Amino acid sequence: MAKMWGGRFKKELAENAKAYSYSLAVDQALLEYDVQASCAHVQMLGRQKIISAAEAHKIVKGLKAIGKEYADTDLTKFATKYEDIHSFIQAKLEAKIGPAAKKMHTARSRNDLVITATKLYLKENSTAIIGKLVMLQKALVRCADKYKEVIIPGLTHVQHAQVVLLAHHILSYVEMLERDKTRFANALELCDELPLGSGSISGTTLPIDRAYVAKQLGFKRVSKNSMDAVSDRDTLVEFLSACAIFFMHVSRLSEDLILWNSQEFGFIELSDEYSTGSSLMPNKKNPDMLELCRGRAGAVYGNLISLLVTMKGLPMAYNRDMQEDKKPLFETVDLTRATLDVLSGLIMTTTVNTSRCMLAVHDSYLYATDLLDYFVERGCAFADAHTLVGKIIMHSQQNGKDLAFFSLNDFKRFFPKTDKKVFECFKPERSIARKNSIGATGNHSVARRIQYWKRTLR
Ligand code: ARG
């Protein structure tokens, strides 16, 4: 029997309707989770004496064998024969163990089964993704630690603003990824609820033990409303939204690294392992991996929107529309995992060009705020000091004279109380060293944060 229904039908499903609705090519990714869910369900049926212990044993053994047999097989070749992964497993089980297989689907529906298998898949992948996020954080922290003395221009509006430690910039992504971890952990928590036992919509008259199944499958809780349980896809949406936000961070990190790797910045050099060449221009060494990471954010956002729109306005409870959750989910999981692996490898092998960074901070305007603070420390009101420095800069621009070449008298003309300590303002190390309040770019502040991450991510 290739189909799990049909008693009331006289005619076969039309060929084009089959092709339109069959989902094995996609939902084959659920094979191992469907097998897990079915094993737990059948063991419960045996314990509850809904089927005999011998039957339960036989079914579980058969299921495990099928799980192993097809674990590495591309089931696409069966995609025109079986409606979905559940029908495939049911048919293979019948072929393997005979009539006992017909009892496997007792007291359940594909509606509660499919979302149970999907949640098992999601739980495993959320956990794996959190682990990979830690790997990426570690790679970033390692880089920050290795180059912790390096100073670069901090940018706002992609314009020189104030100097910062390169490590501070890198650690900003570690903070973002930490929030991503929280979001994935939250998605995981919401997902940690067993739908199986909800049947098609209303539960079952048979004496099942849902708590037992939940325990077997490692779900924290059992769902409390069968209609909600079979039609909840918002836990998937939550996960996809965590992925989308993560990819927003990925795209920003990629963009920063692409800029830093450019000839204009030259702050970093990507390793050969994570760069590509041009088929025409022999000189090129391109950051394609980062461009792909940045670009794939598009697919991930699209997948989130795809499921949101699919779910919008669906009446209770299960509707076949929901089958469309899998493609965006699976694609997003694969993209997220692969992106994390590539980014971690890329960061681990990237080198920082410290001399180019040093050159870049030789821009006296980067220290305009330090100069402003200098005047404030000497009794000038902030707003007056702001105007004063503005005037100094205007003077510098009009006369083509860099602030670094101003004499003491040049400064005194603007602020008579200026002393020679004013020249200290233009030292990058001093500017950094003085910014040690919590969260600032000072050496102590950043070193403390590096130590914190090293401890926390161990
Ligand atoms: N392939 C279906 C899905 O992924 C399984 C549930 C089918 N249920 C149904 N009543 N047609 O959603």
Short mmCIF file of C-alpha atoms and ligand atoms in Angstrom, two decimals:
data_model
loop_
_atom_site.label_atom_id
_atom_site.label_comp_id
_atom_site.label_asym_id
_atom_site.label_seq_id
_atom_site.Cartn_x
_atom_site.Cartn_y
_atom_site.Cartn_z
CA MET A 1 0.00 0.00 0.00
CA ALA A 2 1.65 3.22 -1.16
CA LYS A 3 -1.13 5.42 0.19
CA MET A 4 -2.41 5.91 3.72
CA TRP A 5 -6.02 6.51 2.64
CA GLY A 6 -8.34 5.59 -0.22
CA GLY A 7 -11.21 3.42 1.06
CA ARG A 8 -13.85 5.87 0.02
CA PHE A 9 -12.34 6.70 -3.35
CA LYS A 10 -13.25 5.05 -6.64
CA LYS A 11 -10.58 6.74 -8.74
CA GLU A 12 -6.90 7.35 -8.39
CA LEU A 13 -5.53 10.86 -7.86
CA ALA A 14 -4.84 12.49 -11.26
CA GLU A 15 -1.20 12.38 -12.32
CA ASN A 16 -0.84 16.14 -12.33
CA ALA A 17 -2.52 16.37 -8.91
CA LYS A 18 -0.02 13.84 -7.61
CA ALA A 19 2.89 15.77 -9.00
CA TYR A 20 1.40 18.93 -7.54
CA SER A 21 0.93 17.62 -4.02
CA TYR A 22 3.48 14.90 -3.30
CA SER A 23 6.20 16.13 -0.98
CA LEU A 24 8.66 13.27 -0.48
CA ALA A 25 11.42 15.04 -2.41
CA VAL A 26 11.36 17.73 0.27
CA ASP A 27 10.18 16.04 3.47
CA GLN A 28 12.63 13.13 3.17
CA ALA A 29 14.78 15.29 5.45
CA LEU A 30 12.40 14.22 8.23
CA LEU A 31 13.11 10.48 7.84
CA GLU A 32 15.08 9.95 11.05
CA TYR A 33 12.75 12.20 13.08
CA ASP A 34 9.65 10.47 11.76
CA VAL A 35 11.21 7.13 12.69
CA GLN A 36 12.04 8.42 16.19
CA ALA A 37 8.53 9.76 16.70
CA SER A 38 6.95 6.55 15.41
CA CYS A 39 9.12 4.33 17.63
CA ALA A 40 8.14 6.28 20.74
CA HIS A 41 4.48 6.25 19.72
CA VAL A 42 4.43 2.50 19.06
CA GLN A 43 6.25 1.71 22.32
CA MET A 44 3.56 3.70 24.09
CA LEU A 45 0.81 1.80 22.22
CA GLY A 46 2.41 -1.44 23.49
CA ARG A 47 2.69 -0.22 27.09
CA GLN A 48 -0.92 0.92 27.03
CA LYS A 49 -1.95 -2.48 25.62
CA ILE A 50 -3.55 -0.76 22.63
CA ILE A 51 -1.44 -3.14 20.55
CA SER A 52 0.42 -6.21 21.82
CA ALA A 53 3.97 -6.00 23.15
CA ALA A 54 5.08 -8.39 20.41
CA GLU A 55 3.55 -6.20 17.70
CA ALA A 56 5.13 -3.09 19.18
CA HIS A 57 8.50 -4.80 19.29
CA LYS A 58 8.20 -5.95 15.69
CA ILE A 59 7.18 -2.50 14.44
CA VAL A 60 9.98 -0.71 16.30
CA LYS A 61 12.55 -3.16 14.98
CA GLY A 62 11.25 -2.68 11.44
CA LEU A 63 11.21 1.12 11.79
CA LYS A 64 14.79 1.19 13.01
CA ALA A 65 15.88 -0.98 10.10
CA ILE A 66 14.14 1.34 7.64
CA GLY A 67 15.73 4.37 9.30
CA LYS A 68 19.17 2.81 8.80
CA GLU A 69 18.49 1.46 5.32
CA TYR A 70 17.45 4.80 3.84
CA ALA A 71 19.51 7.17 5.99
CA ASP A 72 21.86 8.03 3.13
CA THR A 73 19.50 7.45 0.21
CA ASP A 74 18.11 10.27 -1.88
CA LEU A 75 14.41 9.41 -1.82
CA THR A 76 13.64 11.75 -4.72
CA LYS A 77 13.52 8.70 -6.98
CA PHE A 78 10.43 7.53 -5.03
CA ALA A 79 8.80 10.95 -5.16
CA THR A 80 6.10 10.04 -7.70
CA LYS A 81 5.15 6.85 -5.85
CA TYR A 82 4.72 7.99 -2.25
CA GLU A 83 2.76 10.99 -1.10
CA ASP A 84 5.14 12.00 1.68
CA ILE A 85 7.74 10.67 4.10
CA HIS A 86 5.05 9.22 6.38
CA SER A 87 3.47 7.23 3.53
CA PHE A 88 6.91 6.10 2.41
CA ILE A 89 7.82 4.75 5.85
CA GLN A 90 4.40 3.12 6.28
CA ALA A 91 4.70 1.32 2.94
CA LYS A 92 8.27 0.19 3.54
CA LEU A 93 7.30 -1.09 6.97
CA GLU A 94 4.44 -3.13 5.56
CA ALA A 95 6.79 -4.62 2.98
CA LYS A 96 9.30 -5.46 5.71
CA ILE A 97 7.20 -6.83 8.58
CA GLY A 98 3.77 -7.57 7.08
CA PRO A 99 0.33 -6.94 8.64
CA ALA A 100 1.64 -5.78 12.05
CA ALA A 101 2.71 -2.59 10.28
CA LYS A 102 -0.95 -1.67 9.84
CA LYS A 103 -1.15 -0.97 13.57
CA MET A 104 1.61 1.65 13.62
CA HIS A 105 -0.68 4.55 12.77
CA THR A 106 -3.16 3.70 15.58
CA ALA A 107 -4.30 6.73 17.60
CA ARG A 108 -2.49 9.30 15.52
CA SER A 109 -2.74 11.28 12.30
CA ARG A 110 -0.22 12.65 9.89
CA ASN A 111 -1.29 16.05 11.16
CA ASP A 112 0.18 15.49 14.62
CA LEU A 113 2.97 13.31 13.25
CA VAL A 114 4.37 15.76 10.73
CA ILE A 115 4.68 18.61 13.19
CA THR A 116 6.19 16.29 15.80
CA ALA A 117 8.87 15.17 13.35
CA THR A 118 9.42 18.78 12.30
CA LYS A 119 9.83 19.90 15.90
CA LEU A 120 12.34 17.12 16.56
CA TYR A 121 14.26 18.28 13.50
CA LEU A 122 14.08 21.87 14.66
CA LYS A 123 15.18 21.11 18.22
CA GLU A 124 18.24 19.26 16.99
CA ASN A 125 19.15 21.98 14.52
CA SER A 126 18.56 24.87 16.92
CA THR A 127 20.92 23.20 19.37
CA ALA A 128 23.50 22.63 16.63
CA ILE A 129 23.20 26.25 15.47
CA ILE A 130 23.71 27.56 19.02
CA GLY A 131 26.88 25.43 19.18
CA LYS A 132 28.08 26.87 15.88
CA LEU A 133 27.33 30.41 17.05
CA VAL A 134 29.67 29.75 19.98
CA MET A 135 32.35 28.62 17.49
CA LEU A 136 32.00 31.84 15.53
CA GLN A 137 32.10 33.91 18.71
CA LYS A 138 35.28 32.09 19.74
CA ALA A 139 36.89 32.79 16.36
CA LEU A 140 36.06 36.49 16.71
CA VAL A 141 37.31 36.66 20.29
CA ARG A 142 40.53 34.94 19.27
CA CYS A 143 41.06 37.54 16.55
CA ALA A 144 40.23 40.41 18.93
CA ASP A 145 42.68 39.03 21.48
CA LYS A 146 45.46 38.47 18.94
CA TYR A 147 45.24 42.06 17.67
CA LYS A 148 44.16 43.73 20.88
CA GLU A 149 46.58 46.67 20.55
CA VAL A 150 45.52 47.60 17.02
CA ILE A 151 43.72 50.93 16.61
CA ILE A 152 41.53 51.87 13.64
CA PRO A 153 39.29 54.77 12.73
CA GLY A 154 35.77 54.21 14.02
CA LEU A 155 33.22 55.26 11.42
CA THR A 156 29.79 56.84 11.56
CA HIS A 157 28.11 57.49 8.21
CA VAL A 158 31.20 55.73 6.76
CA GLN A 159 33.15 58.87 7.74
CA HIS A 160 36.05 59.04 10.16
CA ALA A 161 34.56 59.60 13.60
CA GLN A 162 36.85 58.66 16.52
CA VAL A 163 39.53 56.04 16.94
CA VAL A 164 38.56 52.65 18.38
CA LEU A 165 40.32 49.40 19.09
CA LEU A 166 39.92 46.92 16.25
CA ALA A 167 39.12 44.42 19.01
CA HIS A 168 36.24 46.62 20.18
CA HIS A 169 34.77 46.63 16.68
CA ILE A 170 35.14 42.86 16.39
CA LEU A 171 33.66 42.25 19.83
CA SER A 172 30.57 44.23 18.85
CA TYR A 173 29.69 41.24 16.66
CA VAL A 174 30.25 38.87 19.56
CA GLU A 175 27.58 40.82 21.46
CA MET A 176 25.19 40.57 18.51
CA LEU A 177 25.77 36.84 18.22
CA GLU A 178 25.09 36.47 21.94
CA ARG A 179 21.65 38.00 21.41
CA ASP A 180 21.19 35.64 18.45
CA LYS A 181 21.93 32.72 20.76
CA THR A 182 19.25 33.96 23.13
CA ARG A 183 16.78 34.12 20.25
CA PHE A 184 17.60 30.59 19.11
CA ALA A 185 17.35 29.34 22.70
CA ASN A 186 13.95 31.00 22.93
CA ALA A 187 12.80 29.40 19.66
CA LEU A 188 14.04 26.07 21.00
CA GLU A 189 12.13 26.54 24.25
CA LEU A 190 8.87 27.33 22.39
CA CYS A 191 9.43 24.31 20.19
CA ASP A 192 9.94 21.97 23.13
CA GLU A 193 6.36 20.73 23.25
CA LEU A 194 5.01 17.39 22.00
CA PRO A 195 2.15 17.64 19.47
CA LEU A 196 1.79 13.85 18.95
CA GLY A 197 -1.43 12.54 20.50
CA SER A 198 -3.45 15.47 19.16
CA GLY A 199 -4.66 13.27 16.30
CA SER A 200 -6.08 15.05 13.26
CA ILE A 201 -7.67 17.82 15.30
CA SER A 202 -9.33 16.69 18.54
CA GLY A 203 -7.24 13.98 20.22
CA THR A 204 -8.20 10.30 20.35
CA THR A 205 -10.66 8.02 22.12
CA LEU A 206 -7.91 5.44 22.67
CA PRO A 207 -6.11 5.41 26.07
CA ILE A 208 -2.76 6.91 25.01
CA ASP A 209 -0.02 8.14 27.37
CA ARG A 210 1.33 11.37 25.96
CA ALA A 211 3.66 12.09 28.87
CA TYR A 212 5.48 8.83 28.16
CA VAL A 213 5.93 9.72 24.48
CA ALA A 214 7.15 13.21 25.41
CA LYS A 215 9.72 11.73 27.76
CA GLN A 216 10.92 9.21 25.19
CA LEU A 217 11.40 11.93 22.59
CA GLY A 218 12.95 14.44 24.98
CA PHE A 219 10.16 17.02 24.82
CA LYS A 220 9.84 19.16 27.95
CA ARG A 221 6.08 19.51 27.78
CA VAL A 222 2.98 18.06 26.16
CA SER A 223 0.79 20.39 24.08
CA LYS A 224 -2.41 21.47 25.84
CA ASN A 225 -4.73 22.10 22.90
CA SER A 226 -4.97 19.58 20.06
CA MET A 227 -6.22 22.15 17.52
CA ASP A 228 -3.38 24.51 18.30
CA ALA A 229 -0.82 21.69 18.34
CA VAL A 230 -1.57 20.38 14.82
CA SER A 231 -1.73 23.83 13.26
CA ASP A 232 0.98 25.71 15.16
CA ARG A 233 3.68 26.87 12.82
CA ASP A 234 4.55 30.01 14.74
CA THR A 235 7.30 28.12 16.53
CA LEU A 236 8.83 27.65 13.08
CA VAL A 237 8.29 31.32 12.29
CA GLU A 238 10.07 32.18 15.54
CA PHE A 239 13.06 30.11 14.47
CA LEU A 240 13.09 31.60 10.96
CA SER A 241 12.94 35.06 12.46
CA ALA A 242 15.95 34.25 14.66
CA CYS A 243 17.72 33.13 11.47
CA ALA A 244 16.71 36.31 9.65
CA ILE A 245 18.07 38.51 12.44
CA PHE A 246 21.22 36.42 12.59
CA PHE A 247 21.68 36.94 8.83
CA MET A 248 21.23 40.66 9.27
CA HIS A 249 24.27 40.47 11.56
CA VAL A 250 26.08 38.20 9.10
CA SER A 251 25.49 40.67 6.29
CA ARG A 252 26.84 43.57 8.35
CA LEU A 253 29.91 41.61 9.44
CA SER A 254 30.48 40.52 5.84
CA GLU A 255 30.18 44.09 4.62
CA ASP A 256 32.71 45.34 7.19
CA LEU A 257 35.16 42.61 6.28
CA ILE A 258 34.69 43.24 2.55
CA LEU A 259 35.49 46.92 3.10
CA TRP A 260 38.47 46.14 5.33
CA ASN A 261 39.78 43.70 2.75
CA SER A 262 39.55 46.28 -0.05
CA GLN A 263 42.62 48.14 -1.35
CA GLU A 264 41.10 51.37 -0.01
CA PHE A 265 41.09 50.14 3.60
CA GLY A 266 43.60 47.30 3.53
CA PHE A 267 43.06 46.52 7.24
CA ILE A 268 42.82 42.77 6.72
CA GLU A 269 43.80 40.10 4.27
CA LEU A 270 41.60 37.08 3.74
CA SER A 271 43.38 33.77 3.40
CA ASP A 272 43.57 32.01 0.03
CA GLU A 273 41.28 29.34 1.46
CA TYR A 274 38.45 31.84 1.64
CA SER A 275 39.13 34.00 -1.43
CA THR A 276 38.57 33.49 -5.12
CA GLY A 277 40.19 34.70 -8.33
CA SER A 278 38.89 36.23 -11.53
CA SER A 279 38.74 34.30 -14.81
CA LEU A 280 40.02 37.38 -16.64
CA MET A 281 41.95 39.59 -14.22
CA PRO A 282 44.96 37.74 -12.83
CA ASN A 283 45.47 40.37 -10.14
CA LYS A 284 42.16 39.73 -8.40
CA LYS A 285 41.65 38.11 -5.01
CA ASN A 286 37.99 38.48 -4.26
CA PRO A 287 35.99 38.10 -1.03
CA ASP A 288 33.28 35.93 -2.68
CA MET A 289 32.52 33.94 0.48
CA LEU A 290 31.60 37.12 2.32
CA GLU A 291 29.53 38.34 -0.60
CA LEU A 292 27.65 35.04 -0.60
CA CYS A 293 27.09 35.23 3.16
CA ARG A 294 25.75 38.75 2.70
CA GLY A 295 23.72 37.75 -0.34
CA ARG A 296 22.11 34.71 1.23
CA ALA A 297 20.47 36.91 3.80
CA GLY A 298 18.06 37.58 0.93
CA ALA A 299 16.94 33.95 0.72
CA VAL A 300 16.64 33.71 4.50
CA TYR A 301 14.46 36.84 4.76
CA GLY A 302 12.38 35.51 1.87
CA ASN A 303 11.85 32.21 3.67
CA LEU A 304 10.62 33.95 6.81
CA ILE A 305 8.17 36.03 4.78
CA SER A 306 7.14 32.96 2.79
CA LEU A 307 6.00 31.08 5.90
CA LEU A 308 4.39 34.15 7.47
CA VAL A 309 2.33 34.70 4.34
CA THR A 310 1.48 31.01 4.03
CA MET A 311 0.10 31.01 7.57
CA LYS A 312 -1.71 34.32 7.38
CA GLY A 313 -5.47 33.97 7.68
CA LEU A 314 -5.52 30.15 7.70
CA PRO A 315 -8.66 28.88 9.42
CA MET A 316 -8.33 26.34 12.20
CA ALA A 317 -7.00 23.73 12.24
CA TYR A 318 -4.65 21.82 9.86
CA ASN A 319 -4.70 22.87 6.21
CA ARG A 320 -2.53 21.43 3.49
CA ASP A 321 -1.01 24.90 3.00
CA MET A 322 1.08 24.00 6.02
CA GLN A 323 3.01 21.44 4.01
CA GLU A 324 4.73 24.46 2.48
CA ASP A 325 6.55 25.14 5.77
CA LYS A 326 9.28 22.63 5.06
CA LYS A 327 11.12 24.02 2.07
CA PRO A 328 11.78 27.43 3.65
CA LEU A 329 12.61 25.79 6.96
CA PHE A 330 15.06 23.23 5.59
CA GLU A 331 16.71 25.69 3.26
CA THR A 332 17.17 28.20 6.07
CA VAL A 333 18.62 25.60 8.42
CA ASP A 334 21.11 24.49 5.76
CA LEU A 335 22.09 28.06 4.93
CA THR A 336 22.49 29.02 8.58
CA ARG A 337 24.66 26.05 9.43
CA ALA A 338 26.84 26.36 6.32
CA THR A 339 27.24 30.11 6.76
CA LEU A 340 28.35 29.68 10.36
CA ASP A 341 30.96 27.11 9.31
CA VAL A 342 32.33 29.24 6.47
CA LEU A 343 32.43 32.43 8.53
CA SER A 344 34.22 30.73 11.43
CA GLY A 345 36.83 29.29 9.06
CA LEU A 346 37.25 32.62 7.33
CA ILE A 347 37.73 34.56 10.57
CA MET A 348 40.21 32.01 11.91
CA THR A 349 42.42 32.39 8.82
CA THR A 350 42.19 36.15 8.29
CA THR A 351 45.23 38.29 9.09
CA VAL A 352 45.23 41.92 10.18
CA ASN A 353 47.52 44.35 8.41
CA THR A 354 48.59 46.34 11.47
CA SER A 355 50.71 48.86 9.56
CA ARG A 356 47.77 49.86 7.33
CA CYS A 357 45.63 50.30 10.45
CA MET A 358 48.32 52.48 12.02
CA LEU A 359 48.48 54.62 8.89
CA ALA A 360 44.72 55.10 8.88
CA VAL A 361 44.64 56.64 12.36
CA HIS A 362 47.03 59.45 11.24
CA ASP A 363 44.09 61.71 10.57
CA SER A 364 44.05 64.55 13.07
CA TYR A 365 40.30 65.10 12.68
CA LEU A 366 39.79 61.71 14.37
CA TYR A 367 40.93 63.49 17.56
CA ALA A 368 38.66 66.52 17.31
CA THR A 369 36.56 65.21 20.20
CA ASP A 370 39.70 64.65 22.29
CA LEU A 371 40.59 68.28 21.64
CA LEU A 372 37.07 69.31 22.62
CA ASP A 373 37.38 67.36 25.89
CA TYR A 374 40.76 69.04 26.48
CA PHE A 375 39.09 72.48 26.38
CA VAL A 376 36.24 71.26 28.59
CA GLU A 377 38.81 70.05 31.13
CA ARG A 378 40.24 73.55 31.12
CA GLY A 379 36.96 75.15 32.03
CA CYS A 380 35.33 75.72 28.68
CA ALA A 381 31.61 74.90 28.47
CA PHE A 382 30.91 71.95 26.18
CA ALA A 383 28.94 73.95 23.62
CA ASP A 384 31.60 76.67 23.51
CA ALA A 385 34.34 74.07 23.18
CA HIS A 386 32.39 72.46 20.32
CA THR A 387 32.23 75.78 18.47
CA LEU A 388 35.88 76.44 19.23
CA VAL A 389 37.04 73.15 17.75
CA GLY A 390 34.74 73.72 14.78
CA LYS A 391 36.48 77.03 14.17
CA ILE A 392 39.90 75.43 14.55
CA ILE A 393 38.96 72.84 11.95
CA MET A 394 37.66 75.47 9.58
CA HIS A 395 40.93 77.36 9.98
CA SER A 396 42.89 74.17 9.38
CA GLN A 397 40.93 73.42 6.19
CA GLN A 398 41.09 76.95 4.84
CA ASN A 399 44.85 77.09 5.33
CA GLY A 400 45.56 73.53 4.29
CA LYS A 401 47.26 72.97 7.64
CA ASP A 402 46.69 69.69 9.43
CA LEU A 403 45.86 69.99 13.14
CA ALA A 404 48.91 67.83 13.88
CA PHE A 405 51.09 70.67 12.55
CA PHE A 406 49.48 73.40 14.62
CA SER A 407 51.91 75.20 16.94
CA LEU A 408 51.08 76.06 20.53
CA ASN A 409 50.55 79.66 19.43
CA ASP A 410 48.14 78.53 16.68
CA PHE A 411 46.00 76.94 19.40
CA LYS A 412 46.46 79.84 21.81
CA ARG A 413 44.94 82.18 19.27
CA PHE A 414 41.70 80.25 19.72
CA PHE A 415 42.04 79.44 23.43
CA PRO A 416 44.63 81.44 25.39
CA LYS A 417 44.83 78.92 28.25
CA THR A 418 46.13 76.19 25.91
CA ASP A 419 49.32 74.52 27.13
CA LYS A 420 51.61 72.04 25.43
CA LYS A 421 49.60 69.11 26.75
CA VAL A 422 47.25 69.85 23.87
CA PHE A 423 49.52 67.83 21.57
CA GLU A 424 48.76 64.73 23.59
CA CYS A 425 45.24 64.87 22.19
CA PHE A 426 46.44 63.62 18.81
CA LYS A 427 47.99 60.41 20.10
CA PRO A 428 45.80 57.42 19.20
CA GLU A 429 47.04 55.34 22.16
CA ARG A 430 46.18 58.10 24.59
CA SER A 431 42.75 58.63 23.10
CA ILE A 432 41.99 54.93 23.49
CA ALA A 433 43.60 54.53 26.91
CA ARG A 434 41.39 57.21 28.43
CA LYS A 435 38.09 55.63 27.43
CA ASN A 436 37.63 53.06 30.14
CA SER A 437 34.06 53.43 31.32
CA ILE A 438 31.93 50.31 30.94
CA GLY A 439 31.37 49.48 27.29
CA ALA A 440 33.91 51.99 25.98
CA THR A 441 36.83 51.24 23.68
CA GLY A 442 39.59 51.69 26.31
CA ASN A 443 42.29 49.02 26.56
CA HIS A 444 41.25 47.97 30.05
CA SER A 445 37.59 47.93 29.22
CA VAL A 446 38.15 45.84 26.09
CA ALA A 447 40.65 43.52 27.77
CA ARG A 448 38.09 42.85 30.51
CA ARG A 449 35.50 41.99 27.88
CA ILE A 450 37.91 39.68 26.07
CA GLN A 451 38.56 37.88 29.36
CA TYR A 452 34.82 37.69 30.00
CA TRP A 453 34.16 36.08 26.62
CA LYS A 454 37.07 33.68 26.99
CA ARG A 455 35.61 32.51 30.31
CA THR A 456 32.03 32.41 29.12
CA LEU A 457 32.58 30.67 25.80
CA ARG A 458 34.85 27.95 27.15
N1 ARG B 1 2.59 16.04 4.00
C1 ARG B 1 1.72 16.67 4.94
C2 ARG B 1 2.42 17.93 5.49
O1 ARG B 1 3.59 18.04 5.37
C3 ARG B 1 1.45 15.74 6.06
C4 ARG B 1 0.15 15.92 6.69
C5 ARG B 1 -0.90 15.58 5.71
N2 ARG B 1 -2.18 15.62 6.27
C6 ARG B 1 -3.28 15.69 5.49
N3 ARG B 1 -4.39 15.64 6.09
N4 ARG B 1 -3.22 15.78 4.21
O2 ARG B 1 1.76 18.79 6.04
#
